[in-house]
Coordinates of C-alpha atoms in Angstrom, one line a residue:
M1290 CA -37.5 -30.5 11.6
I1291 CA -35.8 -33.4 13.4
G1292 CA -37.0 -34.5 16.8
G1293 CA -35.1 -36.5 19.4
R1294 CA -35.2 -37.9 22.9
D1295 CA -34.6 -35.8 26.0
G1296 CA -36.2 -32.8 24.4
W1297 CA -33.9 -32.3 21.4
L1298 CA -35.3 -30.5 18.4
L1299 CA -33.3 -29.6 15.3
D1300 CA -34.0 -27.9 12.0
N1301 CA -32.2 -28.1 8.6
R1302 CA -29.6 -25.5 9.6
D1303 CA -28.4 -27.8 12.4
A1304 CA -28.1 -30.8 10.1
N1305 CA -27.2 -29.2 6.7
V1306 CA -23.5 -30.0 6.8
D1307 CA -23.4 -32.8 4.3
R1308 CA -21.5 -30.9 1.6
A1309 CA -18.1 -29.3 1.6
P1310 CA -17.5 -25.5 1.4
S1311 CA -16.9 -24.4 -2.2
P1312 CA -13.2 -24.0 -3.3
E1313 CA -13.9 -20.3 -3.6
L1314 CA -15.0 -19.9 0.0
Q1315 CA -12.1 -22.0 1.2
A1316 CA -9.6 -19.8 -0.8
N1317 CA -11.2 -16.6 0.4
I1318 CA -11.1 -17.6 4.1
G1319 CA -7.5 -18.8 3.6
R1320 CA -6.5 -15.4 2.2
L1321 CA -8.3 -13.6 5.0
I1322 CA -6.6 -15.5 7.7
A1323 CA -3.2 -15.1 6.0
A1324 CA -3.7 -11.4 5.7
I1325 CA -4.5 -11.1 9.4
Q1326 CA -1.6 -13.2 10.5
A1327 CA 0.7 -11.2 8.2
Q1328 CA -0.1 -8.3 10.6
G1329 CA 1.6 -10.2 13.4
V1330 CA -1.7 -11.4 14.9
V1331 CA -2.2 -15.0 16.1
V1332 CA -5.5 -16.4 14.8
V1333 CA -7.3 -19.0 16.9
L1334 CA -10.3 -20.8 15.5
P1335 CA -12.5 -22.7 18.0
V1336 CA -14.6 -24.8 15.6
F1337 CA -18.1 -25.5 16.9
P1338 CA -19.4 -28.8 15.4
A1339 CA -22.7 -29.2 13.7
R1340 CA -25.4 -29.3 16.4
A1341 CA -26.9 -32.5 14.9
L1342 CA -23.5 -34.2 15.2
V1343 CA -23.4 -33.5 18.9
A1344 CA -27.0 -34.6 19.4
A1345 CA -26.8 -37.6 17.0
Q1346 CA -27.2 -40.2 19.8
Y1347 CA -30.5 -38.6 20.8
L1348 CA -32.2 -38.3 17.4
D1349 CA -35.2 -40.4 16.5
E1350 CA -35.3 -42.5 13.4
P1351 CA -36.9 -40.3 10.7
Q1352 CA -40.4 -41.1 9.4
P1353 CA -41.2 -41.1 5.7
G1354 CA -41.0 -37.5 4.4
E1355 CA -39.1 -36.2 7.4
S1356 CA -35.6 -34.6 7.3
T1357 CA -32.8 -37.0 7.7
F1358 CA -29.3 -36.7 9.1
D1359 CA -26.3 -38.9 8.3
A1360 CA -23.8 -38.7 11.2
A1361 CA -21.1 -40.5 9.3
V1362 CA -21.2 -37.9 6.5
A1363 CA -21.3 -35.0 9.0
Q1364 CA -18.3 -36.4 10.8
K1365 CA -16.4 -36.7 7.5
R1366 CA -17.3 -33.1 6.7
H1367 CA -16.3 -32.0 10.2
D1368 CA -12.9 -33.6 9.8
E1369 CA -12.4 -32.1 6.3
L1370 CA -13.2 -28.7 7.7
L1371 CA -10.6 -29.0 10.4
G1372 CA -8.1 -30.2 7.8
W1373 CA -8.4 -27.2 5.5
L1374 CA -8.6 -24.7 8.3
R1375 CA -5.3 -26.1 9.7
G1376 CA -3.9 -25.6 6.3
T1377 CA -4.3 -21.9 6.6
G1378 CA -1.8 -21.7 9.4
A1379 CA -4.3 -20.7 12.1
T1380 CA -4.5 -22.5 15.4
V1381 CA -7.6 -24.7 15.1
L1382 CA -9.4 -26.2 18.1
D1383 CA -11.8 -29.1 17.6
M1384 CA -14.7 -28.6 20.0
L1385 CA -16.5 -31.9 19.1
A1386 CA -14.9 -34.0 21.8
P1387 CA -15.5 -31.5 24.6
A1388 CA -19.1 -31.1 23.3
L1389 CA -19.7 -34.9 23.4
S1390 CA -18.1 -35.1 26.9
I1391 CA -21.2 -33.4 28.4
R1392 CA -23.7 -36.2 28.9
E1393 CA -26.4 -34.5 31.0
P1394 CA -28.2 -31.1 30.9
P1395 CA -27.1 -28.4 30.4
Y1396 CA -25.5 -29.9 27.3
F1397 CA -23.0 -28.2 25.0
Y1398 CA -25.9 -26.9 22.9
L1399 CA -29.3 -25.9 23.9
R1400 CA -31.7 -28.7 23.1
R1401 CA -34.3 -26.5 21.3
D1402 CA -32.2 -23.7 20.0
H1403 CA -29.1 -23.5 17.9
H1404 CA -27.0 -21.6 20.4
V1405 CA -24.2 -23.0 22.6
T1406 CA -25.0 -23.0 26.4
P1407 CA -22.8 -21.1 28.8
T1408 CA -21.6 -24.6 29.8
G1409 CA -20.4 -25.0 26.2
T1410 CA -18.9 -21.5 25.8
K1411 CA -17.0 -22.0 29.2
L1412 CA -15.5 -25.2 27.8
A1413 CA -14.5 -23.4 24.6
A1414 CA -13.0 -20.5 26.5
E1415 CA -10.9 -22.8 28.6
A1416 CA -9.7 -24.6 25.4
V1417 CA -8.8 -21.3 23.7
A1418 CA -6.9 -20.1 26.9
T1419 CA -4.9 -23.4 27.0
A1420 CA -4.0 -23.0 23.3
I1421 CA -2.9 -19.3 23.8
R1422 CA -0.7 -20.2 26.8
A1423 CA 0.8 -23.2 24.9
K1424 CA 2.2 -20.6 22.4
G1425 CA 4.0 -18.8 25.2
I1426 CA 2.0 -15.6 24.7
V1427 CA 2.1 -13.3 27.7
L1428 CA -0.8 -10.9 28.2
P1429 CA -1.3 -8.0 30.5
S1430 CA -2.8 -9.4 33.7
L1431 CA -6.4 -8.7 34.7
P1432 CA -7.3 -11.2 37.5
T1433 CA -10.8 -12.3 36.9
T1434 CA -13.3 -14.6 38.7
A1435 CA -16.5 -16.3 37.4
T1436 CA -19.0 -17.6 39.8
P1437 CA -22.6 -19.1 39.3
A1438 CA -25.2 -16.4 39.7
G1439 CA -28.6 -18.1 39.1
T1440 CA -30.4 -19.4 36.1
R1441 CA -32.0 -17.9 33.0
S1442 CA -34.6 -19.4 30.6
L1443 CA -34.5 -19.3 26.8
R1444 CA -37.4 -20.1 24.6
D1445 CA -37.1 -20.1 20.8
E1446 CA -40.6 -18.9 20.0
G1447 CA -40.3 -19.1 16.3
R1448 CA -39.0 -22.7 16.2
L1449 CA -41.5 -24.0 18.8
K1450 CA -44.4 -22.1 17.1
M1451 CA -43.5 -23.9 13.9
V1452 CA -43.7 -27.2 15.7
E1453 CA -47.1 -26.3 17.1
T1454 CA -48.5 -25.2 13.7
Y1455 CA -47.3 -28.1 11.7
C1456 CA -47.4 -30.9 14.2
G1457 CA -50.3 -29.9 16.4
E1458 CA -48.1 -30.2 19.6
S1459 CA -47.9 -27.8 22.4
P1460 CA -44.6 -25.9 22.6
A1461 CA -42.0 -27.3 25.0
P1462 CA -41.3 -25.3 28.1
P1463 CA -38.4 -22.8 28.2
E1464 CA -35.0 -24.3 28.7
A1465 CA -33.0 -23.1 31.8
Y1466 CA -29.3 -22.7 32.0
T1467 CA -26.8 -21.2 34.5
I1468 CA -25.6 -17.7 34.2
W1469 CA -22.3 -16.6 35.7
K1470 CA -21.1 -13.4 37.4
V1471 CA -17.7 -12.4 36.1
T1472 CA -15.7 -9.9 38.1
S1473 CA -12.2 -8.4 37.9
E1474 CA -10.0 -6.3 40.1
R1475 CA -11.3 -3.3 38.1
P1476 CA -14.9 -3.2 39.3
T1477 CA -16.0 -0.6 36.6
L1478 CA -14.7 -2.7 33.8
D1479 CA -17.2 -4.0 31.2
L1480 CA -15.5 -7.1 30.0
V1481 CA -17.3 -7.0 26.6
S1482 CA -16.1 -3.5 25.8
D1483 CA -12.8 -2.1 24.8
V1484 CA -10.9 -0.4 27.6
G1485 CA -7.7 0.6 25.9
P1486 CA -6.2 -1.5 23.2
A1487 CA -7.4 -5.1 23.7
K1488 CA -4.7 -7.8 23.3
V1489 CA -7.3 -10.5 22.8
V1490 CA -10.3 -10.0 20.5
L1491 CA -13.1 -12.5 20.1
V1492 CA -15.3 -12.2 17.0
G1493 CA -18.2 -14.3 16.2
T1494 CA -22.0 -14.9 15.8
S1495 CA -24.7 -14.6 18.5
I1496 CA -23.0 -17.6 20.1
S1497 CA -20.5 -15.1 21.4
G1498 CA -23.2 -12.7 22.6
R1499 CA -24.0 -11.6 26.1
P1500 CA -26.5 -14.3 27.0
F1501 CA -23.9 -17.0 26.5
Q1502 CA -20.9 -15.2 28.0
F1503 CA -18.1 -16.5 25.7
P1504 CA -16.0 -13.2 26.0
E1505 CA -16.4 -13.2 29.8
F1506 CA -15.4 -16.8 30.2
L1507 CA -12.4 -16.2 28.0
S1508 CA -11.4 -13.2 30.1
D1509 CA -11.8 -15.4 33.2
A1510 CA -9.7 -18.3 31.7
L1511 CA -6.9 -15.9 30.6
D1512 CA -7.1 -13.4 33.5
A1513 CA -6.8 -10.8 30.7
D1514 CA -9.0 -8.2 29.1
V1515 CA -11.0 -9.4 26.1
L1516 CA -12.9 -7.4 23.5
G1517 CA -16.0 -9.2 22.2
V1518 CA -17.4 -8.3 18.8
F1519 CA -20.4 -10.3 17.6
T1520 CA -23.3 -10.0 15.3
T1521 CA -26.7 -11.6 15.2
A1522 CA -27.9 -13.5 12.1
G1523 CA -24.8 -12.4 10.3
G1524 CA -23.0 -15.7 9.7
I1525 CA -19.4 -16.3 10.5
L1526 CA -17.9 -13.4 8.5
S1527 CA -20.1 -10.4 9.6
A1528 CA -18.5 -9.7 13.0
L1529 CA -15.0 -10.2 11.6
Q1530 CA -15.6 -7.8 8.8
E1531 CA -17.1 -5.3 11.2
Y1532 CA -14.0 -5.5 13.5
L1533 CA -11.5 -5.2 10.6
R1534 CA -13.2 -1.9 9.6
S1535 CA -13.4 -0.6 13.2
P1536 CA -11.3 2.2 14.7
E1537 CA -10.0 -0.4 17.2
W1538 CA -8.3 -2.4 14.5
Q1539 CA -7.1 0.7 12.7
A1540 CA -5.6 2.0 15.9
S1541 CA -3.7 -1.1 17.0
R1542 CA -3.4 -4.8 16.3
P1543 CA -4.4 -7.3 19.0
T1544 CA -2.0 -10.1 19.9
V1545 CA -4.6 -12.8 19.4
L1546 CA -7.7 -12.8 17.3
V1547 CA -10.2 -15.6 18.3
W1548 CA -12.6 -16.3 15.5
E1549 CA -15.6 -18.3 16.7
F1550 CA -16.2 -20.7 13.8
A1551 CA -19.6 -22.4 13.8
H1552 CA -19.8 -25.1 11.2
S1553 CA -23.5 -24.8 10.6
E1554 CA -23.0 -21.0 9.9
L1555 CA -20.3 -21.6 7.4
F1556 CA -22.5 -21.8 4.3
R1557 CA -24.1 -18.4 5.0
A1558 CA -20.8 -17.0 3.7
E1559 CA -21.6 -18.5 0.3
L1560 CA -25.0 -16.8 -0.1

């Protein structure tokens, strides 16, 4: 575990980005992206940086025996990741600068959990929408509005219980973040479900799940229907594989496939 100021708490998964993906993994991901794009689908990769890299300025100096984090190495690996992903021909979006631009809570990442906050996923959705529009892609219109609708609390019981057990400290209080109400001109529409062939599909980890509202924010930013496909604890490949085997993919190809690409989840694909 790595502690920090302003309530930041990280574990090895957040900081374990000091090695490059294997050549085999890079080649496999490259072939996968090429095969999808050969179907006429535009692939957009919003790359979520290592959580420790975003929180580096808040981290305490490690004590003897504690986990360490080298921000310079993490930055180098982040830049290398962007480089080889761009080499696949996909549209790659670096989310590090937007993440660092948020200097007060709620930050881009939750401070005591590995997920991106709705503030972060909203920024990512806006970046993805800008990239799609820059390509001149025209999507069927679905005027959509997002408005703040209260707050929600999240508490990573497993991580905080570990701190209490090994450090003798009381768990920190739950972390609150804003939730948003997303509505469209079709009031019965569930924005995270397929209503006819979706022209934009978002696949990813639990970062793209309902509590963090990435698909809804993308629908709002695009004013278009978005199909969200995500898996929990499945790494970066699980949801994509699920979608490529689905009836939706077999029936018709989307115009854009957005693949949420979390750097800290990349190495699960090598297990």
